[in-house]
């Protein structure tokens, strides 16, 4: 029997908590898995198996290597949790893919790392310097994730590939953060892992913890990141790595304990080690004074130490006549949240710069702010009267607000763009950037599109048209309300929902299977020369069960060998009630 069938059979026996743990440890994208056969297929690929094995400590690798040679009576639970071995009776047996991967890793890396290979991985900074540099990393990642949340609220960021993000969106975020593109990619990945963002409906949207993040203090934010990191690390690896003392070389300890951590690109230990530097648990490869404090698994003590070195916030900005705003030092969270409702980001950091525009002020008005409130906040933070260009922009934005409206029609399936300015509508109709939306005029002079309102709304704003979205009664819909819906719906895409979907599909495929489920299981049985237990309903309404070895399928009928009766049977697929691979 192939690994796919063996693993699928083992997956059925696991409870939801064990399946959730397996998905996390093996870093499987469960969104696209339809049943346990898909799950087993994802786990049994050579790339996935090699990544799981290379995440093992030296002790566990030795143990797994022994099991590959001879079944054992005992095995560490992490090996079964990772679905590298299975328990058959009283013995633990390695899957065929595991055996092949262990041989390949041993061939590529015959010896574990020696002291000579570890030369150069020594501590170079004192403990105070390590903590100082890590504090800067913490400040940067908290700012970066907050910036991404605002981006997701105000922009339509498409999914590219499987939960990926396009290069233009990566570059825009990297430019705002004054960081490399690779850092921006890590921010997107971390946002998804910490449930601050989710991919749903072909786009990146706000996640389940977005509202919490905005309301949290920096200490609570970092604690959330630390507990996310611990979950990705896994209990076994945490026990090994959290013993590193402050100032000691984290990378040296990592490679001593996990000698194959750099053997594959998608290695779990390698990824969490990189993430440790991003969220400020290590700096220059050395452990901070709060890394070991994570041993309580809550992050409460560690978070207090971690945020102690963060720069103190201020409430002061400089409003310039060229419509830019300069924050010489980090702003208090509540102030920045209000400010970001009506400004665009240019760059964020210890000192940040923002820009006012017709689009940004319109966004603030859509969320419920008034021009008076915007003016009052800017004057209070700057301590001066507003420059004339800024005052003019605010008055013009107030006058022109909601001049261009996007409205749903036909139960939201299509959308309409309406405005009293026919010249503006003609300009939109002729804009080459909006050609993909197939805009056309109706008899009343309004523009129509077969695309939904949200997509058209964001497209107009990307093309610098100051549009607002309204409901069927003409009431302006706040972008914050739109994103609040996505944060709720994203929870439906959780791992537990994916597991329940797989269980439901598995039950359906066994009892009253549809054509696709039936053919899928028969083809798997043929491929693996496995037997199936198949139940058919006769013309008289009786159910008859056969244990057969399928040979082929053609013209809606199954040819199979019945070893017990020593004959070949031809069974109609339309009469199948249930099927199960033995």
PDB file of N, CA and C in Angstrom, residues 301-339:
ATOM      1  N   UNK A 301       5.817  37.690  30.943  1.00  0.00           N
ATOM      2  CA  UNK A 301       7.048  38.240  31.507  1.00  0.00           C
ATOM      3  C   UNK A 301       7.960  38.756  30.404  1.00  0.00           C
ATOM      4  N   UNK A 302       8.061  37.988  29.334  1.00  0.00           N
ATOM      5  CA  UNK A 302       8.941  38.368  28.225  1.00  0.00           C
ATOM      6  C   UNK A 302       8.508  39.679  27.582  1.00  0.00           C
ATOM      7  N   UNK A 303       7.189  39.875  27.439  1.00  0.00           N
ATOM      8  CA  UNK A 303       6.693  41.083  26.777  1.00  0.00           C
ATOM      9  C   UNK A 303       7.010  42.332  27.587  1.00  0.00           C
ATOM     10  N   UNK A 304       6.995  42.213  28.902  1.00  0.00           N
ATOM     11  CA  UNK A 304       7.321  43.360  29.756  1.00  0.00           C
ATOM     12  C   UNK A 304       8.771  43.781  29.530  1.00  0.00           C
ATOM     13  N   UNK A 305       9.673  42.796  29.438  1.00  0.00           N
ATOM     14  CA  UNK A 305      11.085  43.089  29.206  1.00  0.00           C
ATOM     15  C   UNK A 305      11.309  43.600  27.781  1.00  0.00           C
ATOM     16  N   UNK A 306      10.575  43.013  26.826  1.00  0.00           N
ATOM     17  CA  UNK A 306      10.814  43.312  25.417  1.00  0.00           C
ATOM     18  C   UNK A 306      10.472  44.744  25.046  1.00  0.00           C
ATOM     19  N   UNK A 307       9.396  45.286  25.608  1.00  0.00           N
ATOM     20  CA  UNK A 307       8.952  46.630  25.194  1.00  0.00           C
ATOM     21  C   UNK A 307       9.555  47.732  26.048  1.00  0.00           C
ATOM     22  N   UNK A 308      10.351  47.348  27.041  1.00  0.00           N
ATOM     23  CA  UNK A 308      10.929  48.363  27.930  1.00  0.00           C
ATOM     24  C   UNK A 308      11.861  49.300  27.173  1.00  0.00           C
ATOM     25  N   UNK A 309      12.490  48.814  26.123  1.00  0.00           N
ATOM     26  CA  UNK A 309      13.447  49.634  25.380  1.00  0.00           C
ATOM     27  C   UNK A 309      12.868  50.348  24.179  1.00  0.00           C
ATOM     28  N   UNK A 310      11.552  50.286  23.994  1.00  0.00           N
ATOM     29  CA  UNK A 310      10.945  50.957  22.843  1.00  0.00           C
ATOM     30  C   UNK A 310      10.952  52.478  23.036  1.00  0.00           C
ATOM     31  N   UNK A 311      11.089  53.251  21.953  1.00  0.00           N
ATOM     32  CA  UNK A 311      11.078  54.714  22.080  1.00  0.00           C
ATOM     33  C   UNK A 311       9.741  55.226  22.592  1.00  0.00           C
ATOM     34  N   UNK A 312       9.794  56.286  23.358  1.00  0.00           N
ATOM     35  CA  UNK A 312       8.578  56.856  23.926  1.00  0.00           C
ATOM     36  C   UNK A 312       7.784  57.624  22.862  1.00  0.00           C
ATOM     37  N   UNK A 313       6.481  57.448  22.824  1.00  0.00           N
ATOM     38  CA  UNK A 313       5.664  58.144  21.815  1.00  0.00           C
ATOM     39  C   UNK A 313       5.473  59.618  22.155  1.00  0.00           C
ATOM     40  N   UNK A 314       5.146  60.376  21.122  1.00  0.00           N
ATOM     41  CA  UNK A 314       4.926  61.815  21.288  1.00  0.00           C
ATOM     42  C   UNK A 314       3.635  62.183  20.567  1.00  0.00           C
ATOM     43  N   UNK A 315       3.189  63.425  20.723  1.00  0.00           N
ATOM     44  CA  UNK A 315       1.983  63.896  20.044  1.00  0.00           C
ATOM     45  C   UNK A 315       2.281  65.217  19.341  1.00  0.00           C
ATOM     46  N   UNK A 316       3.257  65.155  18.424  1.00  0.00           N
ATOM     47  CA  UNK A 316       3.657  66.389  17.753  1.00  0.00           C
ATOM     48  C   UNK A 316       3.925  66.100  16.283  1.00  0.00           C
ATOM     49  N   UNK A 317       3.380  66.939  15.410  1.00  0.00           N
ATOM     50  CA  UNK A 317       3.643  66.822  13.977  1.00  0.00           C
ATOM     51  C   UNK A 317       3.929  68.205  13.400  1.00  0.00           C
ATOM     52  N   UNK A 318       4.519  68.231  12.214  1.00  0.00           N
ATOM     53  CA  UNK A 318       4.770  69.472  11.495  1.00  0.00           C
ATOM     54  C   UNK A 318       3.936  69.436  10.219  1.00  0.00           C
ATOM     55  N   UNK A 319       3.012  70.390  10.065  1.00  0.00           N
ATOM     56  CA  UNK A 319       2.163  70.456   8.876  1.00  0.00           C
ATOM     57  C   UNK A 319       2.779  71.453   7.910  1.00  0.00           C
ATOM     58  N   UNK A 320       3.116  70.985   6.697  1.00  0.00           N
ATOM     59  CA  UNK A 320       3.813  71.822   5.732  1.00  0.00           C
ATOM     60  C   UNK A 320       2.894  72.248   4.581  1.00  0.00           C
ATOM     61  N   UNK A 321       3.265  73.320   3.929  1.00  0.00           N
ATOM     62  CA  UNK A 321       2.426  73.892   2.866  1.00  0.00           C
ATOM     63  C   UNK A 321       2.337  72.988   1.641  1.00  0.00           C
ATOM     64  N   UNK A 322       3.298  72.058   1.491  1.00  0.00           N
ATOM     65  CA  UNK A 322       3.245  71.148   0.336  1.00  0.00           C
ATOM     66  C   UNK A 322       2.362  69.934   0.616  1.00  0.00           C
ATOM     67  N   UNK A 323       1.519  70.033   1.663  1.00  0.00           N
ATOM     68  CA  UNK A 323       0.542  69.012   2.058  1.00  0.00           C
ATOM     69  C   UNK A 323       1.175  67.784   2.700  1.00  0.00           C
ATOM     70  N   UNK A 324       2.440  67.881   3.116  1.00  0.00           N
ATOM     71  CA  UNK A 324       3.071  66.779   3.840  1.00  0.00           C
ATOM     72  C   UNK A 324       3.015  67.042   5.341  1.00  0.00           C
ATOM     73  N   UNK A 325       2.993  65.950   6.100  1.00  0.00           N
ATOM     74  CA  UNK A 325       3.027  66.008   7.558  1.00  0.00           C
ATOM     75  C   UNK A 325       4.256  65.247   8.031  1.00  0.00           C
ATOM     76  N   UNK A 326       5.016  65.834   8.929  1.00  0.00           N
ATOM     77  CA  UNK A 326       6.217  65.202   9.464  1.00  0.00           C
ATOM     78  C   UNK A 326       6.003  64.922  10.948  1.00  0.00           C
ATOM     79  N   UNK A 327       6.225  63.641  11.341  1.00  0.00           N
ATOM     80  CA  UNK A 327       6.193  63.275  12.760  1.00  0.00           C
ATOM     81  C   UNK A 327       7.636  63.032  13.179  1.00  0.00           C
ATOM     82  N   UNK A 328       8.278  63.950  13.894  1.00  0.00           N
ATOM     83  CA  UNK A 328       9.703  63.813  14.237  1.00  0.00           C
ATOM     84  C   UNK A 328       9.997  62.609  15.116  1.00  0.00           C
ATOM     85  N   UNK A 329       9.004  62.140  15.839  1.00  0.00           N
ATOM     86  CA  UNK A 329       9.184  60.974  16.711  1.00  0.00           C
ATOM     87  C   UNK A 329       7.920  60.116  16.623  1.00  0.00           C
ATOM     88  N   UNK A 330       7.966  58.867  17.101  1.00  0.00           N
ATOM     89  CA  UNK A 330       6.783  57.995  17.017  1.00  0.00           C
ATOM     90  C   UNK A 330       5.574  58.622  17.688  1.00  0.00           C
ATOM     91  N   UNK A 331       4.426  58.451  17.054  1.00  0.00           N
ATOM     92  CA  UNK A 331       3.188  59.006  17.599  1.00  0.00           C
ATOM     93  C   UNK A 331       2.522  58.017  18.548  1.00  0.00           C
ATOM     94  N   UNK A 332       1.769  58.546  19.497  1.00  0.00           N
ATOM     95  CA  UNK A 332       0.970  57.684  20.364  1.00  0.00           C
ATOM     96  C   UNK A 332      -0.035  56.914  19.502  1.00  0.00           C
ATOM     97  N   UNK A 333      -0.337  55.684  19.894  1.00  0.00           N
ATOM     98  CA  UNK A 333      -1.165  54.808  19.068  1.00  0.00           C
ATOM     99  C   UNK A 333      -2.513  55.424  18.728  1.00  0.00           C
ATOM    100  N   UNK A 334      -3.210  55.984  19.726  1.00  0.00           N
ATOM    101  CA  UNK A 334      -4.539  56.530  19.465  1.00  0.00           C
ATOM    102  C   UNK A 334      -4.480  57.726  18.524  1.00  0.00           C
ATOM    103  N   UNK A 335      -3.389  58.502  18.621  1.00  0.00           N
ATOM    104  CA  UNK A 335      -3.227  59.652  17.735  1.00  0.00           C
ATOM    105  C   UNK A 335      -2.970  59.186  16.304  1.00  0.00           C
ATOM    106  N   UNK A 336      -2.088  58.219  16.162  1.00  0.00           N
ATOM    107  CA  UNK A 336      -1.754  57.739  14.819  1.00  0.00           C
ATOM    108  C   UNK A 336      -2.969  57.115  14.139  1.00  0.00           C
ATOM    109  N   UNK A 337      -3.789  56.409  14.911  1.00  0.00           N
ATOM    110  CA  UNK A 337      -4.981  55.783  14.337  1.00  0.00           C
ATOM    111  C   UNK A 337      -5.921  56.833  13.759  1.00  0.00           C
ATOM    112  N   UNK A 338      -6.136  57.931  14.501  1.00  0.00           N
ATOM    113  CA  UNK A 338      -7.007  58.996  14.004  1.00  0.00           C
ATOM    114  C   UNK A 338      -6.379  59.688  12.798  1.00  0.00           C
ATOM    115  N   UNK A 339      -5.070  59.920  12.866  1.00  0.00           N
ATOM    116  CA  UNK A 339      -4.382  60.606  11.779  1.00  0.00           C
ATOM    117  C   UNK A 339      -4.412  59.776  10.502  1.00  0.00           C
TER     118      UNK A 339
END
